[in-house]
Amino acid sequence: NAGVMQNPRHLVRRRGQEARLRCSPMKGHSHVYWYRQLPEEGLKFMVYLQKENIIDESGMPKERFSAEFPKEGPSILRIQQVVRGDSAAYFCASAQGRSYEQYFGPGTRLTVT
Amino acid sequence: KQEVTQIPAALSVPEGENLVLNCSFTDSAIYNLQWFRQDPGKGLTSLLLIQSSQREQTSGRLNASLDKSSGRSTLYIAASQPGDSATYLCAVSDRGSNSGYALNFGKGTSLLVTP
């Protein structure tokens, strides 16, 4: 049973470009959380999604960030017009249900030059 | 708003020592508490999950305790080994929050076990 997969593992973007981060949950998991870890900071919750629904995006920056979890395929975290401050490690976690244990992927390390 | 604090921020011990990592949280209405290990440049590995109704969990040389009323948890590592060197993260999940039990993380304790 494969774990949570994220790709790419490393992503370099120039300021103003778009970044797309993908997360494939564990088999049987329909709940996905995205977290961001800024340098020297703890992990912060960004968004919680179930299939085809955003349940809570209270941790997402108001502009340039969006997330989706379609019926088929991985969850996508999209950052438009990236800035240097977006450089961070982005982790997703999946769970069987709303209150179940979360399993984390290896993360995508985004560097904005 | 839940705040999670971990003390100490860094710890260096010789191999073989027993050690304790501390975690405190401000809102005792938690659903569960998890301890993770993070190696440099890597993802998170779940070590122990304690439900709010439980007092402790054990796995091998690791033992985690939870005192919800005082807002504290400790992670005890017995007979430390150089391979235990990593950052240890404490995270709590709030009961009934709109965020679907999203985790609130501390900043971690960076552990170095020297041979």
Coordinates of C-alpha atoms in Angstrom, one line a residue:
Chain A
N1 CA 0.0 0.0 0.0
A2 CA 1.8 3.1 -1.3
G3 CA 2.0 6.0 1.0
V4 CA 1.1 9.6 0.3
M5 CA 2.9 10.8 -2.8
Q6 CA 3.8 14.3 -3.7
N7 CA 5.4 15.6 -6.9
P8 CA 7.5 17.2 -7.8
R9 CA 9.8 16.8 -4.8
H10 CA 11.7 20.0 -5.7
L11 CA 10.4 22.9 -7.8
V12 CA 12.2 26.0 -8.8
R13 CA 10.2 29.0 -10.2
R14 CA 11.1 32.5 -11.1
R15 CA 9.1 35.4 -9.6
G16 CA 5.8 35.8 -11.4
Q17 CA 5.6 32.2 -12.6
E18 CA 3.0 29.7 -11.5
A19 CA 3.7 26.7 -9.2
R20 CA 1.5 23.5 -9.2
L21 CA 2.0 21.0 -6.5
R22 CA 0.4 17.6 -6.6
C23 CA -0.6 15.3 -3.8
S24 CA -1.9 11.7 -4.3
P25 CA -3.5 10.4 -1.1
M26 CA -3.1 6.9 0.3
K27 CA -5.5 4.4 -1.2
G28 CA -8.9 4.6 0.4
H29 CA -8.3 8.1 1.8
S30 CA -10.7 10.9 0.6
H31 CA -9.5 13.7 2.9
V32 CA -6.5 15.9 2.2
Y33 CA -4.8 18.6 4.2
W34 CA -2.1 21.0 2.9
Y35 CA 0.5 22.5 5.3
R36 CA 3.3 24.9 4.7
Q37 CA 6.7 25.0 6.5
L38 CA 8.5 28.3 6.1
P39 CA 12.2 28.5 6.9
E40 CA 12.7 28.5 10.7
E41 CA 8.9 28.2 11.2
G42 CA 6.6 25.4 12.3
L43 CA 4.2 23.8 9.9
K44 CA 1.0 25.8 9.4
F45 CA -2.3 24.5 8.2
M46 CA -3.4 25.9 4.8
V47 CA -6.5 24.0 3.5
Y48 CA -8.6 21.0 4.1
L49 CA -10.4 19.2 1.2
Q50 CA -12.6 16.3 0.6
K51 CA -13.2 14.9 -2.9
E52 CA -14.6 17.8 -5.0
N53 CA -15.1 20.1 -1.9
I54 CA -13.0 22.6 -0.1
I55 CA -14.1 22.2 3.6
D56 CA -11.8 24.8 5.2
E57 CA -9.4 27.2 3.6
S58 CA -8.9 29.4 6.6
G59 CA -5.1 29.0 6.5
M60 CA -4.7 30.0 2.9
P61 CA -3.4 33.4 1.8
K62 CA -6.3 35.4 0.4
E63 CA -4.6 35.9 -3.0
R64 CA -2.7 33.8 -5.5
F65 CA -3.3 30.5 -3.7
S66 CA -5.9 28.0 -4.6
A67 CA -6.5 24.3 -4.1
E68 CA -8.6 21.5 -5.6
F69 CA -9.3 17.8 -5.1
P70 CA -11.1 16.6 -8.1
K71 CA -13.2 13.4 -8.3
E72 CA -10.4 11.7 -10.2
G73 CA -6.7 12.5 -9.9
P74 CA -4.5 14.1 -7.3
S75 CA -5.1 17.2 -5.1
I76 CA -3.5 20.3 -6.6
L77 CA -2.1 23.3 -4.7
R78 CA -1.7 26.1 -7.1
I79 CA 0.3 29.3 -6.5
Q80 CA 0.0 32.0 -9.1
Q81 CA 2.6 34.8 -9.6
V82 CA 5.0 33.4 -7.1
V83 CA 7.1 35.7 -4.9
R84 CA 10.3 34.9 -2.9
G85 CA 8.2 34.7 0.3
D86 CA 6.5 31.6 -1.1
S87 CA 9.7 29.6 -0.9
A88 CA 8.9 26.9 1.6
A89 CA 8.3 23.2 2.0
Y90 CA 4.7 22.2 1.2
F91 CA 3.3 19.0 2.8
C92 CA 0.1 17.3 2.2
A93 CA -1.5 14.7 4.5
S94 CA -4.3 12.3 3.8
A95 CA -6.8 10.7 6.1
Q96 CA -9.6 8.1 5.9
G97 CA -12.1 10.5 7.5
R98 CA -12.5 13.8 9.2
S99 CA -11.1 12.8 12.6
Y100 CA -8.7 10.0 11.5
E101 CA -4.9 10.0 11.8
Q102 CA -3.2 12.0 9.1
Y103 CA -0.4 10.5 7.0
F104 CA 2.1 12.9 5.5
G105 CA 3.8 12.9 2.1
P106 CA 7.5 13.7 1.6
G107 CA 6.8 17.3 0.7
T108 CA 7.5 19.6 -2.2
R109 CA 10.3 22.1 -1.7
L110 CA 9.5 25.3 -3.6
T111 CA 12.3 27.7 -4.3
V112 CA 11.5 31.1 -5.9
T113 CA 14.4 32.8 -7.6
Chain B
K1 CA -6.4 30.0 18.9
Q2 CA -4.4 27.0 19.8
E3 CA -0.7 27.6 20.5
V4 CA 1.8 24.7 20.7
T5 CA 5.2 25.2 22.4
Q6 CA 8.1 22.8 22.5
I7 CA 10.9 22.9 24.9
P8 CA 13.9 22.7 24.5
A9 CA 14.4 24.0 21.0
A10 CA 17.6 22.0 20.7
L11 CA 19.1 19.2 22.7
S12 CA 22.5 17.4 22.5
V13 CA 23.1 14.2 24.5
P14 CA 25.6 11.4 24.4
E15 CA 24.5 8.0 23.2
G16 CA 22.7 5.9 25.7
E17 CA 21.1 8.6 27.7
N18 CA 17.4 8.7 28.4
L19 CA 15.7 12.0 27.5
V20 CA 12.5 13.9 27.7
L21 CA 11.0 16.3 25.2
N22 CA 8.3 18.6 26.3
C23 CA 5.2 20.0 24.5
S24 CA 2.6 22.4 25.9
F25 CA -0.7 23.6 24.4
T26 CA -3.0 26.4 25.4
D27 CA -6.4 25.0 24.7
S28 CA -7.1 21.7 26.4
A29 CA -10.1 20.8 24.2
I30 CA -8.1 18.7 21.9
Y31 CA -9.1 15.7 19.9
N32 CA -5.7 14.0 19.8
L33 CA -2.0 14.7 20.0
Q34 CA 0.7 13.3 17.7
W35 CA 4.5 13.2 17.9
F36 CA 6.4 13.2 14.6
R37 CA 10.0 12.8 13.6
Q38 CA 11.4 14.9 10.7
D39 CA 14.8 14.3 9.2
P40 CA 16.6 17.2 7.4
G41 CA 15.0 17.8 4.0
K42 CA 12.5 15.0 4.5
G43 CA 8.9 14.5 5.3
L44 CA 7.2 13.7 8.6
T45 CA 7.1 10.3 10.2
S46 CA 4.4 9.7 12.7
L47 CA 5.8 8.2 15.9
L48 CA 2.9 8.1 18.4
L49 CA -0.8 9.2 18.4
I50 CA -2.6 9.8 21.7
Q51 CA -6.3 10.2 21.7
S52 CA -7.8 12.8 24.1
S53 CA -9.2 10.0 26.3
Q54 CA -5.8 8.3 26.6
R55 CA -3.0 9.1 29.0
E56 CA 0.0 7.5 27.2
Q57 CA 1.2 5.5 24.2
T58 CA 4.3 3.4 23.8
S59 CA 6.2 2.1 20.8
G60 CA 9.6 0.5 21.3
R61 CA 11.9 2.9 23.1
L62 CA 9.4 5.7 22.8
N63 CA 6.7 6.6 25.4
A64 CA 4.4 9.6 25.1
S65 CA 2.2 10.9 27.8
L66 CA -0.7 13.3 27.7
D67 CA -2.1 15.5 30.5
K68 CA -4.9 17.3 28.9
S69 CA -6.0 19.3 31.9
S70 CA -2.6 20.9 32.3
G71 CA -2.0 21.2 28.5
R72 CA 1.1 19.1 28.5
S73 CA 2.7 16.1 26.7
T74 CA 6.1 14.5 27.0
L75 CA 8.0 12.3 24.7
Y76 CA 10.4 10.0 26.5
I77 CA 13.2 8.3 24.5
A78 CA 15.0 5.5 26.2
A79 CA 18.6 4.6 25.6
S80 CA 19.1 7.2 22.8
Q81 CA 21.1 6.3 19.7
P82 CA 22.8 8.4 17.0
G83 CA 20.0 7.3 14.6
D84 CA 17.5 9.1 16.8
S85 CA 19.1 12.5 15.7
A86 CA 16.3 14.4 14.1
T87 CA 13.7 17.1 14.8
Y88 CA 10.8 16.0 16.9
L89 CA 7.5 17.7 16.3
C90 CA 4.4 17.8 18.5
A91 CA 1.0 18.5 17.0
V92 CA -2.5 18.8 18.4
S93 CA -5.8 18.4 16.7
D94 CA -8.6 20.6 18.1
R95 CA -12.0 19.0 18.8
G96 CA -14.8 20.3 16.7
S97 CA -13.0 22.9 14.8
N98 CA -14.1 23.9 11.4
S99 CA -10.7 22.9 10.1
G100 CA -11.7 19.2 10.2
Y101 CA -9.2 18.4 12.9
A102 CA -6.3 20.1 11.2
L103 CA -3.0 19.8 13.2
N104 CA -1.5 22.7 15.1
F105 CA 2.3 22.2 15.2
G106 CA 5.0 23.3 17.6
K107 CA 8.3 24.5 16.1
G108 CA 10.0 21.3 17.2
T109 CA 13.0 20.1 19.2
S110 CA 16.2 19.4 17.3
L111 CA 17.9 16.4 18.8
L112 CA 21.5 15.4 18.3
V113 CA 22.7 12.2 19.8
T114 CA 26.5 11.9 19.8
P115 CA 28.4 8.6 19.6

